[in-house]
mmCIF file of C-alpha atoms in Angstrom:
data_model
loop_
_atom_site.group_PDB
_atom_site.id
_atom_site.type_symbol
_atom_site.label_atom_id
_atom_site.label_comp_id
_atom_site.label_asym_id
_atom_site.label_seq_id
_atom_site.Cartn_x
_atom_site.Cartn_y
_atom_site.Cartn_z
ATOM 1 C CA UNK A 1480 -22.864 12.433 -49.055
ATOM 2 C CA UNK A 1481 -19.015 13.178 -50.555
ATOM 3 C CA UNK A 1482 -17.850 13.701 -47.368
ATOM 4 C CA UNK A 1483 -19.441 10.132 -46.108
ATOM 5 C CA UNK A 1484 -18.311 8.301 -49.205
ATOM 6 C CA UNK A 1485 -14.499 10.303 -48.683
ATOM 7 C CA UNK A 1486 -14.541 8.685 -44.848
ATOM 8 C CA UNK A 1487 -15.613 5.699 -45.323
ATOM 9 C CA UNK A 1488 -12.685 5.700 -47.808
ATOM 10 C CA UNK A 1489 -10.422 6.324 -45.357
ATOM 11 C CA UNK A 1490 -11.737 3.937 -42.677
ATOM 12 C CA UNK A 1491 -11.421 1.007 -45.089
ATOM 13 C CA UNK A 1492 -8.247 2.093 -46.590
ATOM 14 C CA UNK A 1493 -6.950 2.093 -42.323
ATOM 15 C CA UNK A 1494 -8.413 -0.701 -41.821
ATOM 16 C CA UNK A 1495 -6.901 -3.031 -44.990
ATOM 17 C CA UNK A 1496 -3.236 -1.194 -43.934
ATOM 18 C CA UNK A 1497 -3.257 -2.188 -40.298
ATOM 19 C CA UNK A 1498 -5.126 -5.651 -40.954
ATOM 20 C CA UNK A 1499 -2.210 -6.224 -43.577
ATOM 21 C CA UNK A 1500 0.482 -5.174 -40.603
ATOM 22 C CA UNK A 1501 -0.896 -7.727 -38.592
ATOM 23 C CA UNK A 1502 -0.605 -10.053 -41.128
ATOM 24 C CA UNK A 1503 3.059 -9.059 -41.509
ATOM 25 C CA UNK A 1504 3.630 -9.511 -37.961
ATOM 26 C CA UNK A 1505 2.231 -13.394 -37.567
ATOM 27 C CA UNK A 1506 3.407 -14.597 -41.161
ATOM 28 C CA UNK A 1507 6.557 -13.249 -40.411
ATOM 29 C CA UNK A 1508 7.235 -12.485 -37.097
ATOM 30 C CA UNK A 1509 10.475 -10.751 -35.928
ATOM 31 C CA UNK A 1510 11.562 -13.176 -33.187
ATOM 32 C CA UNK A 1511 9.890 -16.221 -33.233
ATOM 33 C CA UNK A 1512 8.791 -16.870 -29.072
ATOM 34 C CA UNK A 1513 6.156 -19.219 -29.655
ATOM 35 C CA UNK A 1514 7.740 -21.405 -32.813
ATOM 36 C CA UNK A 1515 5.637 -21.031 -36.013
ATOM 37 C CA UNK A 1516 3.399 -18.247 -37.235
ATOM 38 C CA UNK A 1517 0.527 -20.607 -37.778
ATOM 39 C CA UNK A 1518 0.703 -21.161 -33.627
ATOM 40 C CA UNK A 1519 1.289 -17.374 -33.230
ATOM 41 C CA UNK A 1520 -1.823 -16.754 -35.215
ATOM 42 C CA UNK A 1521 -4.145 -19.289 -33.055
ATOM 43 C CA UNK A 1522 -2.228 -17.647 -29.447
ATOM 44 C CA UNK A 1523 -3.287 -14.085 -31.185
ATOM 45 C CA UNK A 1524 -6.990 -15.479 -32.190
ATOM 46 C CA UNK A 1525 -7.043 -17.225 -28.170
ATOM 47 C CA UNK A 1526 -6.171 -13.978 -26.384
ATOM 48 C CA UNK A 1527 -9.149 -11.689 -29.192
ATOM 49 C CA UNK A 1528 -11.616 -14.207 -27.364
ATOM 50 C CA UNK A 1529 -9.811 -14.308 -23.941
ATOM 51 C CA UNK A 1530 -10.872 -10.366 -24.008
ATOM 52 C CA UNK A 1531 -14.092 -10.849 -24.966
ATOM 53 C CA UNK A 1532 -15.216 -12.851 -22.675
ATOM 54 C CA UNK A 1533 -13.507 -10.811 -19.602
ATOM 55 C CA UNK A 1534 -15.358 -7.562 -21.215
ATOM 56 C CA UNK A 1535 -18.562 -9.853 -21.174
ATOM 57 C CA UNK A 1536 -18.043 -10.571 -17.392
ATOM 58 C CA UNK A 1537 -17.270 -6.912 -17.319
ATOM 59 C CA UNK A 1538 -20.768 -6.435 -18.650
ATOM 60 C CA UNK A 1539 -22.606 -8.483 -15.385
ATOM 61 C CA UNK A 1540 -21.328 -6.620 -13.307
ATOM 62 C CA UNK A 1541 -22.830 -3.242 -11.772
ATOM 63 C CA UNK A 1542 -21.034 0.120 -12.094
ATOM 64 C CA UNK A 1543 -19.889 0.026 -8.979
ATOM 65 C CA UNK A 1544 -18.007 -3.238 -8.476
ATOM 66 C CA UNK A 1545 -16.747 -1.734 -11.902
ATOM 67 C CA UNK A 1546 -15.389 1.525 -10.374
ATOM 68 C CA UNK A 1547 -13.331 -0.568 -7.968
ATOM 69 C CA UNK A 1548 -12.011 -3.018 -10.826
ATOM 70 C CA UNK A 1549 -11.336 0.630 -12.449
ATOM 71 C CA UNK A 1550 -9.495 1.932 -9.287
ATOM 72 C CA UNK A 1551 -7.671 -1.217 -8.906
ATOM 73 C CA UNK A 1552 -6.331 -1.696 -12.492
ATOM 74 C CA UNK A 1553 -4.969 2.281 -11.935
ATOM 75 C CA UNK A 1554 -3.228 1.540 -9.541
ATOM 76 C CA UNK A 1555 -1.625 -1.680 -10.629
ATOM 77 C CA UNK A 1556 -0.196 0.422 -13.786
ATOM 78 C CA UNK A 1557 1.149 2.758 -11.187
ATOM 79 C CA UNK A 1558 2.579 0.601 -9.123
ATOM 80 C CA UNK A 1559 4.320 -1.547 -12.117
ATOM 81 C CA UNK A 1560 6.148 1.768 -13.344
ATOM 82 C CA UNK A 1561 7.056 2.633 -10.389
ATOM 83 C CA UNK A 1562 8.559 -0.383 -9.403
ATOM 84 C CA UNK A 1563 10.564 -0.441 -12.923
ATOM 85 C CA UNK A 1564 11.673 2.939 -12.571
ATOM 86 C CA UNK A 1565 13.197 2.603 -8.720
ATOM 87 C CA UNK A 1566 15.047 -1.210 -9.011
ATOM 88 C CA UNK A 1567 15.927 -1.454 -12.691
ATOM 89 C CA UNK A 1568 18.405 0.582 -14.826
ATOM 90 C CA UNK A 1569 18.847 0.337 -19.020
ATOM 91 C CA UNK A 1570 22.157 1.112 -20.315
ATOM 92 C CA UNK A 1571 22.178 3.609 -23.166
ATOM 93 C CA UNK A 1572 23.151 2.355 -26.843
ATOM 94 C CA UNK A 1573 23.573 3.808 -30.222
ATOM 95 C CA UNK A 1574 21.887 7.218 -30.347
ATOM 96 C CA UNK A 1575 20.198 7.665 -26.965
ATOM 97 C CA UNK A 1576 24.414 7.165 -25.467
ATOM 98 C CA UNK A 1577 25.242 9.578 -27.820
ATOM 99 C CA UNK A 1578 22.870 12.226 -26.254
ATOM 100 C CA UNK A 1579 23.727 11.174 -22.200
ATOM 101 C CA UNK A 1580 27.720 11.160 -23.620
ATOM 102 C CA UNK A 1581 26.589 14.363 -24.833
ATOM 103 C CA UNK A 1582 24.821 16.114 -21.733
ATOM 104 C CA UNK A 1583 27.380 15.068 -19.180
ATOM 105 C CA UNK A 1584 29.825 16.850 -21.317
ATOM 106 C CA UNK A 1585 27.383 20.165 -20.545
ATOM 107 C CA UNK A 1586 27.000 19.275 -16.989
ATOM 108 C CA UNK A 1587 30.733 19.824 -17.063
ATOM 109 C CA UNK A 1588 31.228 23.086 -19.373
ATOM 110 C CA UNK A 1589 28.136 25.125 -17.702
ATOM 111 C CA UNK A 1590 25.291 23.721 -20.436
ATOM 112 C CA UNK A 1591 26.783 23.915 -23.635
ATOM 113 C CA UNK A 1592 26.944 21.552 -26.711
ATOM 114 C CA UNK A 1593 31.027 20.400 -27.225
ATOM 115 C CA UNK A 1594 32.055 18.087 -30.470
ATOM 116 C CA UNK A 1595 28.458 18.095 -31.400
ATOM 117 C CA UNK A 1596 28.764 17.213 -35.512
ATOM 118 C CA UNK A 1597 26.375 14.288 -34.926
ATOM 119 C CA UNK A 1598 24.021 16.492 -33.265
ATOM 120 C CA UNK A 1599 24.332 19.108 -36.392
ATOM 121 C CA UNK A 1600 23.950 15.968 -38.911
ATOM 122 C CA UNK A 1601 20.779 15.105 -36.941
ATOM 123 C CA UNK A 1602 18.492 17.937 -35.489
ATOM 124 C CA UNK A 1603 16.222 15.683 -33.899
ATOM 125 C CA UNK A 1604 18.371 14.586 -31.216
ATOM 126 C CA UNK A 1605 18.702 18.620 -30.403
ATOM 127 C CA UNK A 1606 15.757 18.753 -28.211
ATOM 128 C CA UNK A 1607 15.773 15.379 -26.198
ATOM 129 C CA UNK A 1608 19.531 16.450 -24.983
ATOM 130 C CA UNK A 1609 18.800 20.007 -23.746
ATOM 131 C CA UNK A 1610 15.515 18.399 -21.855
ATOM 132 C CA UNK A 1611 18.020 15.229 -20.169
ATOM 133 C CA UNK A 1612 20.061 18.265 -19.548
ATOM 134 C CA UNK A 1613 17.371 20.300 -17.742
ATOM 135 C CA UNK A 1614 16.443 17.090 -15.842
ATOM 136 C CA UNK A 1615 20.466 16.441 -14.923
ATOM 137 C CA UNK A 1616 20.515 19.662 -13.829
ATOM 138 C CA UNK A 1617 17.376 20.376 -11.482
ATOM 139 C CA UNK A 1618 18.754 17.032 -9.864
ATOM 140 C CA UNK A 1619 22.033 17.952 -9.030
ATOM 141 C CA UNK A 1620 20.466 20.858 -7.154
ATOM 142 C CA UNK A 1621 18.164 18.805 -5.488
ATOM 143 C CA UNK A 1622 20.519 16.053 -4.362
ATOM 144 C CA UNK A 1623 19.690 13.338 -6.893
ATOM 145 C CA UNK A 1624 22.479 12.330 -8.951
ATOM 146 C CA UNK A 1625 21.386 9.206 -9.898
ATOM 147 C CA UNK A 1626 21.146 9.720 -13.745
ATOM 148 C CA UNK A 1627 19.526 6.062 -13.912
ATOM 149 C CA UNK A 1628 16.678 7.017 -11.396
ATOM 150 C CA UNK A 1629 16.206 10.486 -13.090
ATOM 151 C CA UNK A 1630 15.628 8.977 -16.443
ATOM 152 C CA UNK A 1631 13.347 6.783 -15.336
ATOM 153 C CA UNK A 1632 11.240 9.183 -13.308
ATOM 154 C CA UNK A 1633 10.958 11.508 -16.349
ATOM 155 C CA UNK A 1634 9.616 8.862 -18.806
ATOM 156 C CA UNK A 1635 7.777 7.196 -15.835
ATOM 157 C CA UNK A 1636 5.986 10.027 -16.349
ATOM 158 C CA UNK A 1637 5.968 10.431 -19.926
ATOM 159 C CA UNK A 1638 4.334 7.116 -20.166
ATOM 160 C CA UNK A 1639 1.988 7.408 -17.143
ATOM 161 C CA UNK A 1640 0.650 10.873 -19.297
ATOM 162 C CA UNK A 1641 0.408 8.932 -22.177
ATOM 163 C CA UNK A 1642 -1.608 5.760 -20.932
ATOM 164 C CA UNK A 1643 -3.892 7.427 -18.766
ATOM 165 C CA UNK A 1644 -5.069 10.316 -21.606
ATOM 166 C CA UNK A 1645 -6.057 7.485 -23.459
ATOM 167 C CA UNK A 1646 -7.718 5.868 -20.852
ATOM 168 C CA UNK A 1647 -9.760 9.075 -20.011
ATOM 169 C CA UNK A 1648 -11.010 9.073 -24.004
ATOM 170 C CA UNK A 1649 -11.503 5.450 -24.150
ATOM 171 C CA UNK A 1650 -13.596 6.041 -20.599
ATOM 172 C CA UNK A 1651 -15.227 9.171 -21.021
ATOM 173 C CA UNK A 1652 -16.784 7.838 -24.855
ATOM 174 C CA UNK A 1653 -17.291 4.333 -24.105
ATOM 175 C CA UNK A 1654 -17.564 3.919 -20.731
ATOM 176 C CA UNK A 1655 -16.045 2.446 -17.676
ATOM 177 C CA UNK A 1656 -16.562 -1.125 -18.494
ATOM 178 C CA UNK A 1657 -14.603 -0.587 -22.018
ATOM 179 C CA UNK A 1658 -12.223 1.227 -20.389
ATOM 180 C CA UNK A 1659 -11.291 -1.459 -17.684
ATOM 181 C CA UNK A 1660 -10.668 -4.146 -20.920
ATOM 182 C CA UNK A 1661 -8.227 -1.044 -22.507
ATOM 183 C CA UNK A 1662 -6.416 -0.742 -19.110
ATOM 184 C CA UNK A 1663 -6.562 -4.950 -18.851
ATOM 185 C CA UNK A 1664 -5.013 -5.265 -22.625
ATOM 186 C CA UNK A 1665 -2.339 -2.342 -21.853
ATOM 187 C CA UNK A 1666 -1.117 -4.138 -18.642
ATOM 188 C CA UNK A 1667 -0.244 -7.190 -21.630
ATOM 189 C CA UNK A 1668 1.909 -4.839 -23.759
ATOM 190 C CA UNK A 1669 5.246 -5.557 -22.441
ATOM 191 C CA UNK A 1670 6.833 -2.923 -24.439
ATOM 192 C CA UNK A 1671 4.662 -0.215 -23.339
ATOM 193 C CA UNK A 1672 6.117 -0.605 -19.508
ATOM 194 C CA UNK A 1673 9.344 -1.826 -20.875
ATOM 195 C CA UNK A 1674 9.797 1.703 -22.555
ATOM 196 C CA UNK A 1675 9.863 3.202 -18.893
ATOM 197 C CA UNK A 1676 13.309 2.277 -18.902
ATOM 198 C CA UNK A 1677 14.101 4.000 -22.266
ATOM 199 C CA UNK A 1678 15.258 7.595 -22.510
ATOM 200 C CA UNK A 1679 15.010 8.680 -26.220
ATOM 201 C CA UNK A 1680 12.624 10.563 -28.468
ATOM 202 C CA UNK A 1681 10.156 7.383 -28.781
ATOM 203 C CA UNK A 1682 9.369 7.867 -25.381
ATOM 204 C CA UNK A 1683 9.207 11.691 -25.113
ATOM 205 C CA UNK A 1684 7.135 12.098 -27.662
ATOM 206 C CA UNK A 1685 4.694 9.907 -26.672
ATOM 207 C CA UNK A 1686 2.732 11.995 -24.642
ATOM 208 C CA UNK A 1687 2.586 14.973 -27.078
ATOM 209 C CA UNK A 1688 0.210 12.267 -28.957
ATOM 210 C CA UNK A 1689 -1.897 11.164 -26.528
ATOM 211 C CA UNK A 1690 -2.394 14.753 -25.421
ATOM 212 C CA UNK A 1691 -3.290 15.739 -28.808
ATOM 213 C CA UNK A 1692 -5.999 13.517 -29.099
ATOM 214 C CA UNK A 1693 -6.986 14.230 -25.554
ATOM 215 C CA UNK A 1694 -7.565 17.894 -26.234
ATOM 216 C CA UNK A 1695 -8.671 17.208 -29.623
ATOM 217 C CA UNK A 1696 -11.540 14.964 -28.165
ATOM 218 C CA UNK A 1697 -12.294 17.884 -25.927
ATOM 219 C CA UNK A 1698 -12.548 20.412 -28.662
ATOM 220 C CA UNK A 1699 -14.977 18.053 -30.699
ATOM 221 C CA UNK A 1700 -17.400 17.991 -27.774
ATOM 222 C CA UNK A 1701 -16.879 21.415 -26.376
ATOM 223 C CA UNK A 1702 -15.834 23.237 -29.612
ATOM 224 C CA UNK A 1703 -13.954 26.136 -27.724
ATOM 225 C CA UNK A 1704 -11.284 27.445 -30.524
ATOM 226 C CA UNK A 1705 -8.694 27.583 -27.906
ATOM 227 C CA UNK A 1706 -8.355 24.234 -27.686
ATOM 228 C CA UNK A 1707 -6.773 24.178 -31.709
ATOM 229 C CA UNK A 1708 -4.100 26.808 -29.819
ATOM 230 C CA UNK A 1709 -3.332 24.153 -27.194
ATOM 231 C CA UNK A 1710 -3.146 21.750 -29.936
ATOM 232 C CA UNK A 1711 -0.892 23.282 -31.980
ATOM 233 C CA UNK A 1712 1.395 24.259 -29.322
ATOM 234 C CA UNK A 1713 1.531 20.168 -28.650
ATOM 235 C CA UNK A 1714 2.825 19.435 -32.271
ATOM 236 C CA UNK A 1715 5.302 22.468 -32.358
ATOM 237 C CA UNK A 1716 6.804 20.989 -29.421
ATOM 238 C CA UNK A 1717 6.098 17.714 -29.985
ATOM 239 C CA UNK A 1718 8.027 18.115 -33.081
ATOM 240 C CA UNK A 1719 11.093 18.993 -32.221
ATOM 241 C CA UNK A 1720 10.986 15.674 -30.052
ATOM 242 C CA UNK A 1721 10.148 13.463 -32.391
ATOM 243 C CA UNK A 1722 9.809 15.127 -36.218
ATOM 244 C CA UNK A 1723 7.397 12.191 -37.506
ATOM 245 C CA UNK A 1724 4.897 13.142 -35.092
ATOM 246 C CA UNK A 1725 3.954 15.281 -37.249
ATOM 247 C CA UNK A 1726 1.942 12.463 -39.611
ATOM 248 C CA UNK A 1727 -0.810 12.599 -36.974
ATOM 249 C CA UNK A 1728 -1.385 16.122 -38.201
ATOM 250 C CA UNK A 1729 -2.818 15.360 -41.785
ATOM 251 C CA UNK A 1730 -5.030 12.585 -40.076
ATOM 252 C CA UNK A 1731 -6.968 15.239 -37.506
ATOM 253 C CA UNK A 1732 -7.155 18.095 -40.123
ATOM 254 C CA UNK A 1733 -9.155 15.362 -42.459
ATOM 255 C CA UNK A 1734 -11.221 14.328 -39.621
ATOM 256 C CA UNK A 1735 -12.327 17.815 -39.091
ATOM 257 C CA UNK A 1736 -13.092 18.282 -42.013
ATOM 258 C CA UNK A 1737 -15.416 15.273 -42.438
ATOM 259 C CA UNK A 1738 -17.115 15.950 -38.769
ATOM 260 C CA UNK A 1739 -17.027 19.211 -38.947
ATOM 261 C CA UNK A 1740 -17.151 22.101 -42.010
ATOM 262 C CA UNK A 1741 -15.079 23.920 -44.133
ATOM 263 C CA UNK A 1742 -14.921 26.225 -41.884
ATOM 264 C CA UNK A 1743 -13.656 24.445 -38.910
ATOM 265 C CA UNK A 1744 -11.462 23.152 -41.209
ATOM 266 C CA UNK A 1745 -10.211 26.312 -41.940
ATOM 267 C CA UNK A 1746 -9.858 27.441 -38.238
ATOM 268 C CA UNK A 1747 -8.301 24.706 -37.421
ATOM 269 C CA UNK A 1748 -5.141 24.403 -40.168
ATOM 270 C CA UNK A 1749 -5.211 28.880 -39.242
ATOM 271 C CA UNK A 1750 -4.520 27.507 -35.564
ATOM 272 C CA UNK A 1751 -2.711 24.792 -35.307
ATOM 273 C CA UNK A 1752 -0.550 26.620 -38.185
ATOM 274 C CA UNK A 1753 0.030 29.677 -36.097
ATOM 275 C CA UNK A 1754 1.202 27.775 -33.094
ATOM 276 C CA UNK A 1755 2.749 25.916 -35.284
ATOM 277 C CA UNK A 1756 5.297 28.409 -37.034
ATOM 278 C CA UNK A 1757 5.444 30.274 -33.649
ATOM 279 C CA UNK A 1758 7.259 27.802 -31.515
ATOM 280 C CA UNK A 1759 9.480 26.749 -34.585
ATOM 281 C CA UNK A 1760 10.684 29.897 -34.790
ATOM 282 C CA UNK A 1761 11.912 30.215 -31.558
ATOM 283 C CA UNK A 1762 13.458 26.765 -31.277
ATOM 284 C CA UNK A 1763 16.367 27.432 -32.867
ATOM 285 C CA UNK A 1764 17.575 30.887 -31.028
ATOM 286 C CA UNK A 1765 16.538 28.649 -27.869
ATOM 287 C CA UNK A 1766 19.178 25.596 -29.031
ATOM 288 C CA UNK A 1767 21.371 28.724 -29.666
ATOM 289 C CA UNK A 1768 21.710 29.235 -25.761
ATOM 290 C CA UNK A 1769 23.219 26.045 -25.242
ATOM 291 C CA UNK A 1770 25.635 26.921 -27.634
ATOM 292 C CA UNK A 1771 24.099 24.758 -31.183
ATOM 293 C CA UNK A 1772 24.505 25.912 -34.604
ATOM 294 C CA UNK A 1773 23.116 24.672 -37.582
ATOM 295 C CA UNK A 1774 25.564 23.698 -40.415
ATOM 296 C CA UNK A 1775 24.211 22.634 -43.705
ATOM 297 C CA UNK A 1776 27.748 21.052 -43.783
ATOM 298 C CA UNK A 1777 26.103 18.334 -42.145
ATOM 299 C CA UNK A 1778 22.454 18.912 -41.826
ATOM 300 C CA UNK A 1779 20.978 15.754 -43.636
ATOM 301 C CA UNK A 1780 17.116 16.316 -45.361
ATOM 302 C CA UNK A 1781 13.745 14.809 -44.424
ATOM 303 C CA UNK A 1782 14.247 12.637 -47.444
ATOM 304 C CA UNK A 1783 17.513 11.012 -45.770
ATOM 305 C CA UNK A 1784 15.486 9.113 -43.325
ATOM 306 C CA UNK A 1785 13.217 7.819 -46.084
ATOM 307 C CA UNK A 1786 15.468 6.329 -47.763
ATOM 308 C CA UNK A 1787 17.342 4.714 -44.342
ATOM 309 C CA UNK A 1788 13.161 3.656 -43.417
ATOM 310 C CA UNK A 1789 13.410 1.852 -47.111
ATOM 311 C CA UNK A 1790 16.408 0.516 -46.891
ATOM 312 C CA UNK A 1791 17.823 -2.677 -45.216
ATOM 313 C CA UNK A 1792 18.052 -3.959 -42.735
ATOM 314 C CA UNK A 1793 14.185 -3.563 -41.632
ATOM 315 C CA UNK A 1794 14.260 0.150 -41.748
ATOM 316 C CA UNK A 1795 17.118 0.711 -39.260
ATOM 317 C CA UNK A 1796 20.152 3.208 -39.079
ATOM 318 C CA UNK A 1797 22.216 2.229 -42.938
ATOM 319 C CA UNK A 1798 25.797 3.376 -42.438
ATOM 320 C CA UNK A 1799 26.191 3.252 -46.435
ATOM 321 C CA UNK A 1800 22.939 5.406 -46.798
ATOM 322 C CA UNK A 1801 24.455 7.653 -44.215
ATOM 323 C CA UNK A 1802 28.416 7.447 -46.331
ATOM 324 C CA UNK A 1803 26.192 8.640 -49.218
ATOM 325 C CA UNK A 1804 24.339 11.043 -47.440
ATOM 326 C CA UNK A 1805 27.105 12.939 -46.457
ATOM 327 C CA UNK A 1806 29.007 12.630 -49.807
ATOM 328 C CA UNK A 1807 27.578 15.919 -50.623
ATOM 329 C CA UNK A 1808 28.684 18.881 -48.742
ATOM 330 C CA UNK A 1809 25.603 21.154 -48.656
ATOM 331 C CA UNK A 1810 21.895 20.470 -47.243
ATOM 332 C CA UNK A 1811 20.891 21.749 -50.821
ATOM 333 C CA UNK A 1812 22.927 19.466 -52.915
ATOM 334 C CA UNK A 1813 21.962 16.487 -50.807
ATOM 335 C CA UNK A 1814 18.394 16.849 -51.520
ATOM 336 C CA UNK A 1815 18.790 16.999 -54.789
ATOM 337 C CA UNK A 1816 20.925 13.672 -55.497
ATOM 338 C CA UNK A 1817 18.435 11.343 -52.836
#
């Protein structure tokens, strides 16, 4: 009965936080396409029963014309990427230039980090350059040296792993007709495709969190303990991606522990844990090879990126939170005075 009472907690709490987002996000919209929030609001309630009604019509139809609408909808996702990764190119800006500036430098020195005090001010850049590097790198020896087209292969990919382990969840719990309405309202989020052309930590990280609730699905039907090893392993390495993955982690552990038992609880933080510190470990005598090392000199805190999330404007990179930041000359002493 606690543990009911303590998800249905939860559930609302989600629920009110992402109901008052969307609020947020009509009342005060970031670019105004459509002129007034009261008109976004009616476009947003329009397309709600625009989906309904195509996953009614979904519902008329038999499972096989449904396959083929399935099939069809696949490969029109494909296809899209595809086409966005072989004719179009992004230019890099702020920090994802810093990290291409950065890895052509290695192409020319035989792999290893050169002038790299941004790099030591911000750790999580670390692991998206050595991976652009790796991809660089098998290229040249395969005859592509089209840095454009290799980008956009890699997070073709990224984002093709990341739909389409949702799409298995969403199909293999609710069925095929459910899942041809996610694929239908995916193929309407612009930014999702858009991304393809986008070579940063967003969009290598994405995958690590479908994945994890992929296998995570998988271990609450199948309940093999292996498959907490496989997730751990996917937030170690997601997290040196993308270090705010790491929120998802408190959300699973509660879930098993309200769908499970103490014990699974137990197994699971054990697990995930283990993997966890393992591949953490190692990261840094891995950077190490490239030539990285850590200097506190520079090395901002976790708490640094709160305050630049807090700050203005709208959360984004502060150069006098960063001028402040660095004011103090040790990692120690800087998370002391934020």
């Amino acid at each position: 009965m606690f543990r009911r009472v303590i998800g249905y907690s939860f559930t609302s709490a989600f629920v009110i936080v992402i109901a008052y987002l969307a609020y947020l996000s009509i009342a005060y919209p970031f670019m105004e396409v459509i002129g007034n929030s009261f008109n976004l609001f009616l476009f947003a309630l329009a397309a709600i029963f625009l989906f309904i009604a195509i996953f009614k019509g979904f519902t008329l139809l038999n499972q096989k014309v449904n396959r083929l609408i399935f099939i069809a909808l696949v490969t029109v996702v494909i296809v899209f990427q595809l086409f966005l990764a072989l004719t179009m190119k992004m230019n890099m800006y702020v920090d994802s230039f810093v990290v291409k500036q950065q890895v052509l430098t290695m192409l020319a020195n035989g792999g290893h980090f050169q002038d790299y005090t941004y790099f030591q001010t911000y750790l999580n850049n670390i692991f998206v350059t050595i991976l652009r590097y790796g991809i660089y790198n098998f290229g040249s020896h395969i005859g592509i040296e089209n840095f454009y087209l290799l980008d956009n292969l890699w997070v073709m990919l990224s984002m093709l792993i990341t739909i389409f382990s949702l799409v298995y969840v969403v199909k293999d719990s609710l069925g095929i007709r459910m899942a041809n309405l996610f694929l239908l309202v995916l193929l309407t989020c612009v930014s999702l495709f858009t991304y393809t052309l986008y070579f940063y930590t967003d969009t290598i990280a994405l995958p690590f969190v479908s994945l994890i609730i992929l296998v995570y699905y998988r271990y609450l039907k199948k309940g093999s303990w292996w498959l907490l090893l496989v997730i751990g392993l996917l937030f170690a390495i997601g997290y040196q991606a993308k270090p705010n993955l790491i929120i998802l982690l408190p959300a699973l552990l509660i879930h098993v522990w309200l769908a499970k038992n103490y014990k699974k609880f137990l197994l699971s933080l054990a697990s995930i844990g283990i993997m966890f510190l393992l591949v953490t470990s190692v990261a840094m005598p891995f950077y190490s090879l490239f030539g990285f090392e850590k200097n506190d000199r520079y090395e901002v805190p976790p708490t640094h990126f709160v305050m630049m999330g807090l700050s203005e404007p709208a959360g984004r990179y502060s150069t006098n939170e960063f001028q402040y930041t660095s004011s103090f000359h040790s990692k120690e002493a800087k998370k002391k005075q934020i």
